[in-house]
PDB file of C-alpha atoms in Angstrom:
ATOM      1  CA  UNK O   1      20.537 -26.107 -61.550  1.00  0.00           C
ATOM      2  CA  UNK O   2      16.918 -25.990 -60.438  1.00  0.00           C
ATOM      3  CA  UNK O   3      15.392 -23.272 -58.282  1.00  0.00           C
ATOM      4  CA  UNK O   4      12.077 -23.775 -56.494  1.00  0.00           C
ATOM      5  CA  UNK O   5       9.685 -21.280 -54.917  1.00  0.00           C
ATOM      6  CA  UNK O   6       7.028 -22.457 -52.475  1.00  0.00           C
ATOM      7  CA  UNK O   7       4.453 -19.820 -51.485  1.00  0.00           C
ATOM      8  CA  UNK O   8       2.001 -20.878 -48.775  1.00  0.00           C
ATOM      9  CA  UNK O   9      -1.212 -19.193 -47.674  1.00  0.00           C
ATOM     10  CA  UNK O  10      -0.367 -20.165 -44.111  1.00  0.00           C
ATOM     11  CA  UNK O  11       1.098 -23.079 -42.222  1.00  0.00           C
ATOM     12  CA  UNK O  12       4.494 -24.417 -41.307  1.00  0.00           C
ATOM     13  CA  UNK O  13       6.076 -23.974 -37.911  1.00  0.00           C
ATOM     14  CA  UNK O  14       4.709 -20.404 -37.778  1.00  0.00           C
ATOM     15  CA  UNK O  15       1.184 -21.728 -37.264  1.00  0.00           C
ATOM     16  CA  UNK O  16       1.994 -25.016 -35.565  1.00  0.00           C
ATOM     17  CA  UNK O  17       0.319 -25.110 -32.115  1.00  0.00           C
ATOM     18  CA  UNK O  18       3.528 -26.145 -30.331  1.00  0.00           C
ATOM     19  CA  UNK O  19       5.914 -24.502 -32.796  1.00  0.00           C
ATOM     20  CA  UNK O  20       7.001 -27.868 -34.164  1.00  0.00           C
ATOM     21  CA  UNK O  21       8.078 -28.301 -37.793  1.00  0.00           C
ATOM     22  CA  UNK O  22       5.309 -29.494 -40.101  1.00  0.00           C
ATOM     23  CA  UNK O  23       5.148 -31.320 -43.412  1.00  0.00           C
ATOM     24  CA  UNK O  24       5.746 -28.006 -45.176  1.00  0.00           C
ATOM     25  CA  UNK O  25       9.004 -27.392 -43.319  1.00  0.00           C
ATOM     26  CA  UNK O  26      10.211 -30.935 -43.971  1.00  0.00           C
ATOM     27  CA  UNK O  27       9.225 -30.640 -47.644  1.00  0.00           C
ATOM     28  CA  UNK O  28      11.236 -27.451 -48.098  1.00  0.00           C
ATOM     29  CA  UNK O  29      14.308 -29.073 -46.601  1.00  0.00           C
ATOM     30  CA  UNK O  30      13.892 -32.154 -48.804  1.00  0.00           C
ATOM     31  CA  UNK O  31      13.591 -29.983 -51.922  1.00  0.00           C
ATOM     32  CA  UNK O  32      17.145 -28.702 -51.399  1.00  0.00           C
ATOM     33  CA  UNK O  33      18.509 -32.197 -52.018  1.00  0.00           C
ATOM     34  CA  UNK O  34      21.279 -31.485 -49.508  1.00  0.00           C
ATOM     35  CA  UNK O  35      22.252 -33.645 -46.544  1.00  0.00           C
ATOM     36  CA  UNK O  36      22.710 -30.633 -44.267  1.00  0.00           C
ATOM     37  CA  UNK O  37      21.412 -27.539 -46.088  1.00  0.00           C
ATOM     38  CA  UNK O  38      21.956 -24.011 -44.837  1.00  0.00           C
ATOM     39  CA  UNK O  39      18.529 -22.543 -44.050  1.00  0.00           C
ATOM     40  CA  UNK O  40      18.219 -18.761 -43.919  1.00  0.00           C
ATOM     41  CA  UNK O  41      15.201 -17.491 -41.995  1.00  0.00           C
ATOM     42  CA  UNK O  42      13.986 -14.001 -42.911  1.00  0.00           C
ATOM     43  CA  UNK O  43      11.877 -12.455 -40.104  1.00  0.00           C
ATOM     44  CA  UNK O  44      11.771  -8.911 -41.533  1.00  0.00           C
ATOM     45  CA  UNK O  45       7.975  -8.769 -41.780  1.00  0.00           C
ATOM     46  CA  UNK O  46       7.735  -9.335 -38.019  1.00  0.00           C
ATOM     47  CA  UNK O  47      10.308  -6.641 -37.231  1.00  0.00           C
ATOM     48  CA  UNK O  48      12.923  -9.320 -36.525  1.00  0.00           C
ATOM     49  CA  UNK O  49      10.787 -10.454 -33.606  1.00  0.00           C
ATOM     50  CA  UNK O  50      13.076 -12.418 -31.245  1.00  0.00           C
ATOM     51  CA  UNK O  51      10.315 -14.817 -30.187  1.00  0.00           C
ATOM     52  CA  UNK O  52       9.621 -15.642 -33.839  1.00  0.00           C
ATOM     53  CA  UNK O  53      13.330 -16.163 -34.460  1.00  0.00           C
ATOM     54  CA  UNK O  54      13.593 -18.502 -31.486  1.00  0.00           C
ATOM     55  CA  UNK O  55      10.549 -20.408 -32.715  1.00  0.00           C
ATOM     56  CA  UNK O  56      12.290 -20.930 -36.061  1.00  0.00           C
ATOM     57  CA  UNK O  57      15.549 -22.011 -34.427  1.00  0.00           C
ATOM     58  CA  UNK O  58      13.744 -24.517 -32.224  1.00  0.00           C
ATOM     59  CA  UNK O  59      11.689 -25.921 -35.113  1.00  0.00           C
ATOM     60  CA  UNK O  60      14.409 -26.228 -37.724  1.00  0.00           C
ATOM     61  CA  UNK O  61      16.973 -27.293 -35.152  1.00  0.00           C
ATOM     62  CA  UNK O  62      15.253 -30.692 -35.166  1.00  0.00           C
ATOM     63  CA  UNK O  63      15.567 -31.160 -38.945  1.00  0.00           C
ATOM     64  CA  UNK O  64      19.301 -31.789 -39.262  1.00  0.00           C
ATOM     65  CA  UNK O  65      20.035 -28.481 -41.004  1.00  0.00           C
ATOM     66  CA  UNK O  66      22.391 -25.577 -40.483  1.00  0.00           C
ATOM     67  CA  UNK O  67      20.624 -22.304 -39.712  1.00  0.00           C
ATOM     68  CA  UNK O  68      21.168 -18.579 -40.094  1.00  0.00           C
ATOM     69  CA  UNK O  69      18.907 -15.568 -39.638  1.00  0.00           C
ATOM     70  CA  UNK O  70      18.779 -12.514 -41.901  1.00  0.00           C
ATOM     71  CA  UNK O  71      18.708  -9.481 -39.583  1.00  0.00           C
ATOM     72  CA  UNK O  72      18.346  -5.889 -40.746  1.00  0.00           C
ATOM     73  CA  UNK O  73      18.626  -4.203 -37.338  1.00  0.00           C
ATOM     74  CA  UNK O  74      22.054  -5.659 -36.530  1.00  0.00           C
ATOM     75  CA  UNK O  75      24.979  -6.122 -38.920  1.00  0.00           C
ATOM     76  CA  UNK O  76      22.643  -5.852 -41.923  1.00  0.00           C
ATOM     77  CA  UNK O  77      25.314  -5.686 -44.631  1.00  0.00           C
ATOM     78  CA  UNK O  78      26.986  -8.939 -43.569  1.00  0.00           C
ATOM     79  CA  UNK O  79      23.619 -10.590 -43.104  1.00  0.00           C
ATOM     80  CA  UNK O  80      22.522  -9.710 -46.640  1.00  0.00           C
ATOM     81  CA  UNK O  81      25.824 -10.932 -48.075  1.00  0.00           C
ATOM     82  CA  UNK O  82      25.239 -14.376 -46.585  1.00  0.00           C
ATOM     83  CA  UNK O  83      22.080 -14.879 -48.665  1.00  0.00           C
ATOM     84  CA  UNK O  84      24.437 -16.102 -51.393  1.00  0.00           C
ATOM     85  CA  UNK O  85      25.378 -19.069 -49.156  1.00  0.00           C
ATOM     86  CA  UNK O  86      21.837 -20.249 -48.415  1.00  0.00           C
ATOM     87  CA  UNK O  87      20.357 -23.468 -49.775  1.00  0.00           C
ATOM     88  CA  UNK O  88      16.882 -22.615 -48.460  1.00  0.00           C
ATOM     89  CA  UNK O  89      15.510 -19.136 -47.791  1.00  0.00           C
ATOM     90  CA  UNK O  90      12.385 -19.163 -45.620  1.00  0.00           C
ATOM     91  CA  UNK O  91      10.522 -15.839 -45.297  1.00  0.00           C
ATOM     92  CA  UNK O  92       8.229 -15.427 -42.315  1.00  0.00           C
ATOM     93  CA  UNK O  93       4.853 -13.784 -41.760  1.00  0.00           C
ATOM     94  CA  UNK O  94       4.037 -10.205 -40.723  1.00  0.00           C
ATOM     95  CA  UNK O  95       3.565  -6.916 -42.562  1.00  0.00           C
ATOM     96  CA  UNK O  96       4.438  -7.323 -46.237  1.00  0.00           C
ATOM     97  CA  UNK O  97       4.722  -3.652 -47.212  1.00  0.00           C
ATOM     98  CA  UNK O  98       7.031  -2.827 -44.302  1.00  0.00           C
ATOM     99  CA  UNK O  99       9.196  -5.816 -45.163  1.00  0.00           C
ATOM    100  CA  UNK O 100       9.527  -4.844 -48.814  1.00  0.00           C
ATOM    101  CA  UNK O 101      10.458  -1.263 -47.898  1.00  0.00           C
ATOM    102  CA  UNK O 102      13.281  -2.481 -45.658  1.00  0.00           C
ATOM    103  CA  UNK O 103      14.397  -4.979 -48.260  1.00  0.00           C
ATOM    104  CA  UNK O 104      14.696  -2.194 -50.820  1.00  0.00           C
ATOM    105  CA  UNK O 105      16.736  -0.020 -48.460  1.00  0.00           C
ATOM    106  CA  UNK O 106      19.188  -2.832 -47.707  1.00  0.00           C
ATOM    107  CA  UNK O 107      19.366  -4.437 -51.142  1.00  0.00           C
ATOM    108  CA  UNK O 108      17.744  -7.679 -50.017  1.00  0.00           C
ATOM    109  CA  UNK O 109      15.649  -7.977 -53.172  1.00  0.00           C
ATOM    110  CA  UNK O 110      18.724  -7.717 -55.374  1.00  0.00           C
ATOM    111  CA  UNK O 111      20.533 -10.325 -53.302  1.00  0.00           C
ATOM    112  CA  UNK O 112      17.584 -12.721 -53.443  1.00  0.00           C
ATOM    113  CA  UNK O 113      17.164 -12.344 -57.200  1.00  0.00           C
ATOM    114  CA  UNK O 114      20.890 -12.964 -57.709  1.00  0.00           C
ATOM    115  CA  UNK O 115      20.693 -16.091 -55.544  1.00  0.00           C
ATOM    116  CA  UNK O 116      17.644 -17.306 -57.470  1.00  0.00           C
ATOM    117  CA  UNK O 117      19.363 -16.776 -60.814  1.00  0.00           C
ATOM    118  CA  UNK O 118      22.321 -18.839 -59.600  1.00  0.00           C
ATOM    119  CA  UNK O 119      19.938 -21.778 -59.114  1.00  0.00           C
ATOM    120  CA  UNK O 120      20.181 -24.823 -56.854  1.00  0.00           C
ATOM    121  CA  UNK O 121      18.104 -23.069 -54.180  1.00  0.00           C
ATOM    122  CA  UNK O 122      14.691 -23.233 -52.552  1.00  0.00           C
ATOM    123  CA  UNK O 123      12.732 -20.096 -51.659  1.00  0.00           C
ATOM    124  CA  UNK O 124       9.840 -20.564 -49.265  1.00  0.00           C
ATOM    125  CA  UNK O 125       7.395 -18.246 -47.579  1.00  0.00           C
ATOM    126  CA  UNK O 126       4.240 -18.195 -45.526  1.00  0.00           C
ATOM    127  CA  UNK O 127       1.593 -15.427 -45.887  1.00  0.00           C
ATOM    128  CA  UNK O 128       3.647 -12.190 -46.070  1.00  0.00           C
ATOM    129  CA  UNK O 129       6.615 -14.387 -46.889  1.00  0.00           C
ATOM    130  CA  UNK O 130       4.654 -15.804 -49.826  1.00  0.00           C
ATOM    131  CA  UNK O 131       3.472 -12.380 -50.978  1.00  0.00           C
ATOM    132  CA  UNK O 132       7.101 -11.359 -51.318  1.00  0.00           C
ATOM    133  CA  UNK O 133       7.758 -13.640 -54.277  1.00  0.00           C
ATOM    134  CA  UNK O 134       4.747 -12.455 -56.326  1.00  0.00           C
ATOM    135  CA  UNK O 135       3.765  -9.425 -58.416  1.00  0.00           C
ATOM    136  CA  UNK O 136       0.956  -8.284 -56.123  1.00  0.00           C
ATOM    137  CA  UNK O 137      -0.975  -9.307 -53.048  1.00  0.00           C
ATOM    138  CA  UNK O 138      -3.688  -8.511 -50.522  1.00  0.00           C
ATOM    139  CA  UNK O 139      -2.346  -7.133 -47.234  1.00  0.00           C
ATOM    140  CA  UNK O 140      -3.319  -5.621 -43.905  1.00  0.00           C
ATOM    141  CA  UNK O 141      -0.022  -3.716 -43.701  1.00  0.00           C
ATOM    142  CA  UNK O 142      -1.846  -0.373 -43.587  1.00  0.00           C
ATOM    143  CA  UNK O 143      -4.336  -1.247 -40.858  1.00  0.00           C
ATOM    144  CA  UNK O 144      -7.337  -3.507 -40.276  1.00  0.00           C
ATOM    145  CA  UNK O 145      -8.780  -2.971 -43.768  1.00  0.00           C
ATOM    146  CA  UNK O 146      -7.325  -5.224 -46.436  1.00  0.00           C
ATOM    147  CA  UNK O 147      -5.795  -3.579 -49.490  1.00  0.00           C
ATOM    148  CA  UNK O 148      -4.586  -4.883 -52.852  1.00  0.00           C
ATOM    149  CA  UNK O 149      -1.028  -3.798 -53.624  1.00  0.00           C
ATOM    150  CA  UNK O 150       1.225  -4.190 -56.651  1.00  0.00           C
ATOM    151  CA  UNK O 151       4.676  -5.096 -55.379  1.00  0.00           C
ATOM    152  CA  UNK O 152       6.848  -7.999 -54.411  1.00  0.00           C
ATOM    153  CA  UNK O 153       9.843  -9.361 -56.270  1.00  0.00           C
ATOM    154  CA  UNK O 154       7.815 -10.842 -59.129  1.00  0.00           C
ATOM    155  CA  UNK O 155       9.718 -14.133 -59.189  1.00  0.00           C
ATOM    156  CA  UNK O 156       6.290 -15.760 -59.340  1.00  0.00           C
ATOM    157  CA  UNK O 157       4.581 -13.921 -62.234  1.00  0.00           C
ATOM    158  CA  UNK O 158       1.167 -13.759 -60.575  1.00  0.00           C
ATOM    159  CA  UNK O 159      -0.699 -12.210 -57.662  1.00  0.00           C
ATOM    160  CA  UNK O 160      -1.275 -13.948 -54.337  1.00  0.00           C
ATOM    161  CA  UNK O 161      -3.861 -13.999 -51.586  1.00  0.00           C
ATOM    162  CA  UNK O 162      -2.967 -15.770 -48.341  1.00  0.00           C
ATOM    163  CA  UNK O 163      -5.164 -16.932 -45.429  1.00  0.00           C
ATOM    164  CA  UNK O 164      -8.036 -17.369 -47.896  1.00  0.00           C
ATOM    165  CA  UNK O 165     -10.087 -19.518 -45.543  1.00  0.00           C
ATOM    166  CA  UNK O 166      -8.989 -17.823 -42.335  1.00  0.00           C
ATOM    167  CA  UNK O 167      -9.765 -14.152 -42.973  1.00  0.00           C
ATOM    168  CA  UNK O 168     -13.008 -13.568 -44.849  1.00  0.00           C
ATOM    169  CA  UNK O 169     -12.249  -9.919 -45.586  1.00  0.00           C
ATOM    170  CA  UNK O 170      -9.537 -10.886 -48.027  1.00  0.00           C
ATOM    171  CA  UNK O 171     -11.934 -12.643 -50.395  1.00  0.00           C
ATOM    172  CA  UNK O 172     -13.896  -9.640 -51.770  1.00  0.00           C
ATOM    173  CA  UNK O 173     -10.796  -7.446 -51.909  1.00  0.00           C
ATOM    174  CA  UNK O 174      -8.870  -9.995 -53.942  1.00  0.00           C
ATOM    175  CA  UNK O 175     -11.796 -10.730 -56.256  1.00  0.00           C
ATOM    176  CA  UNK O 176     -12.426  -7.049 -56.981  1.00  0.00           C
ATOM    177  CA  UNK O 177      -8.710  -6.370 -57.525  1.00  0.00           C
ATOM    178  CA  UNK O 178      -8.518  -9.142 -60.138  1.00  0.00           C
ATOM    179  CA  UNK O 179     -11.681  -7.911 -61.840  1.00  0.00           C
ATOM    180  CA  UNK O 180     -10.602  -4.256 -62.134  1.00  0.00           C
ATOM    181  CA  UNK O 181      -6.976  -4.958 -63.015  1.00  0.00           C
ATOM    182  CA  UNK O 182      -5.443  -3.683 -59.792  1.00  0.00           C
ATOM    183  CA  UNK O 183      -3.834  -7.116 -59.504  1.00  0.00           C
ATOM    184  CA  UNK O 184      -2.892  -9.576 -62.247  1.00  0.00           C
ATOM    185  CA  UNK O 185      -4.261 -13.101 -62.354  1.00  0.00           C
ATOM    186  CA  UNK O 186      -3.070 -15.245 -59.506  1.00  0.00           C
ATOM    187  CA  UNK O 187      -3.722 -17.686 -56.706  1.00  0.00           C
ATOM    188  CA  UNK O 188      -5.686 -17.649 -53.454  1.00  0.00           C
ATOM    189  CA  UNK O 189      -4.489 -20.191 -50.902  1.00  0.00           C
ATOM    190  CA  UNK O 190      -5.995 -21.496 -47.695  1.00  0.00           C
ATOM    191  CA  UNK O 191      -3.887 -21.932 -44.584  1.00  0.00           C
ATOM    192  CA  UNK O 192      -1.953 -25.126 -45.134  1.00  0.00           C
ATOM    193  CA  UNK O 193      -1.989 -24.835 -48.934  1.00  0.00           C
ATOM    194  CA  UNK O 194       0.150 -23.083 -51.494  1.00  0.00           C
ATOM    195  CA  UNK O 195       1.819 -23.094 -54.870  1.00  0.00           C
ATOM    196  CA  UNK O 196       5.189 -24.354 -55.993  1.00  0.00           C
ATOM    197  CA  UNK O 197       7.002 -22.845 -58.971  1.00  0.00           C
ATOM    198  CA  UNK O 198       9.700 -25.012 -60.561  1.00  0.00           C
ATOM    199  CA  UNK O 199      11.188 -24.263 -63.971  1.00  0.00           C
ATOM    200  CA  UNK O 200       8.205 -22.099 -64.887  1.00  0.00           C
ATOM    201  CA  UNK O 201       5.621 -24.716 -63.923  1.00  0.00           C
ATOM    202  CA  UNK O 202       3.180 -24.121 -61.080  1.00  0.00           C
ATOM    203  CA  UNK O 203       1.551 -26.874 -59.039  1.00  0.00           C
ATOM    204  CA  UNK O 204      -0.768 -26.711 -56.037  1.00  0.00           C
ATOM    205  CA  UNK O 205       0.347 -28.340 -52.801  1.00  0.00           C
ATOM    206  CA  UNK O 206      -1.064 -28.713 -49.292  1.00  0.00           C
ATOM    207  CA  UNK O 207       0.157 -29.955 -45.950  1.00  0.00           C
ATOM    208  CA  UNK O 208      -3.330 -30.706 -44.632  1.00  0.00           C
ATOM    209  CA  UNK O 209      -6.306 -32.431 -46.258  1.00  0.00           C
ATOM    210  CA  UNK O 210      -9.005 -30.154 -47.621  1.00  0.00           C
ATOM    211  CA  UNK O 211      -6.834 -27.052 -47.932  1.00  0.00           C
ATOM    212  CA  UNK O 212      -7.545 -25.310 -51.245  1.00  0.00           C
ATOM    213  CA  UNK O 213      -5.674 -23.462 -53.958  1.00  0.00           C
ATOM    214  CA  UNK O 214      -7.893 -21.419 -56.276  1.00  0.00           C
ATOM    215  CA  UNK O 215      -6.681 -19.762 -59.450  1.00  0.00           C
ATOM    216  CA  UNK O 216      -8.265 -16.377 -60.267  1.00  0.00           C
ATOM    217  CA  UNK O 217      -8.160 -14.558 -63.580  1.00  0.00           C
ATOM    218  CA  UNK O 218     -10.110 -11.722 -65.168  1.00  0.00           C
ATOM    219  CA  UNK O 219     -12.758 -12.580 -67.744  1.00  0.00           C
ATOM    220  CA  UNK O 220     -15.220 -10.754 -69.948  1.00  0.00           C
ATOM    221  CA  UNK O 221     -17.997 -13.283 -69.338  1.00  0.00           C
ATOM    222  CA  UNK O 222     -21.171 -11.346 -68.403  1.00  0.00           C
ATOM    223  CA  UNK O 223     -22.124 -13.842 -65.672  1.00  0.00           C
ATOM    224  CA  UNK O 224     -18.797 -13.835 -63.843  1.00  0.00           C
ATOM    225  CA  UNK O 225     -18.582 -10.315 -62.329  1.00  0.00           C
ATOM    226  CA  UNK O 226     -15.304  -9.980 -64.189  1.00  0.00           C
ATOM    227  CA  UNK O 227     -13.553 -12.902 -62.484  1.00  0.00           C
ATOM    228  CA  UNK O 228     -13.145 -16.591 -63.256  1.00  0.00           C
ATOM    229  CA  UNK O 229     -12.072 -18.821 -60.346  1.00  0.00           C
ATOM    230  CA  UNK O 230     -10.872 -22.382 -60.694  1.00  0.00           C
ATOM    231  CA  UNK O 231     -10.013 -24.739 -57.801  1.00  0.00           C
ATOM    232  CA  UNK O 232      -6.807 -26.606 -58.602  1.00  0.00           C
ATOM    233  CA  UNK O 233      -6.007 -30.233 -57.927  1.00  0.00           C
ATOM    234  CA  UNK O 234      -3.838 -30.280 -54.830  1.00  0.00           C
ATOM    235  CA  UNK O 235      -0.910 -32.592 -54.128  1.00  0.00           C
ATOM    236  CA  UNK O 236      -0.807 -33.523 -50.439  1.00  0.00           C
ATOM    237  CA  UNK O 237       2.646 -33.282 -48.883  1.00  0.00           C
TER     238      UNK O 237
END
């Protein structure tokens, strides 16, 4: 029973000008292989922002799916229990570190890992929601200055840098963190691009032409400043 993880640098309904579902959202639903999958939206990183939740409900309400929302400010225990029922878990954008702290307090990470191990599920995420699946990431959770942090659930055994083309300050922080070992090797993704992990294999995907996925790893080459970067071939959704 296959489990997929799709981690996007940005995109989807979260960044759609009118809040409409995009190719990413439709792709995630199709990956479930279900006629009417149960989609669980996780808005923790936004503080369970009601406007964000409504945006999700409006977007996914047009895709022929059933929907639920994981909430940690109301009836958290029951909400976490229902993760086991989800066919698609979509984690939204916001502050990654705050999200992970709340997840730990409420046992969300354990519930997600158990659901992933059971298989036949799709995990998706945009920006902070993509960081969550990885071993480390670059974040502005602590303020306007970007910081490299080891954390996340580690279901994708790599680091992640979102908004690579949209926020220039992330680029030097991520590069330096790879070079000095603060973060493990990983992937930097433009808005509209990301990685998909299926059965241990990673491929680069994009929902808009020209969006990039770049793999970063440390190297001892004297001309590389400690980092080797490699643009990956991207499959357009």
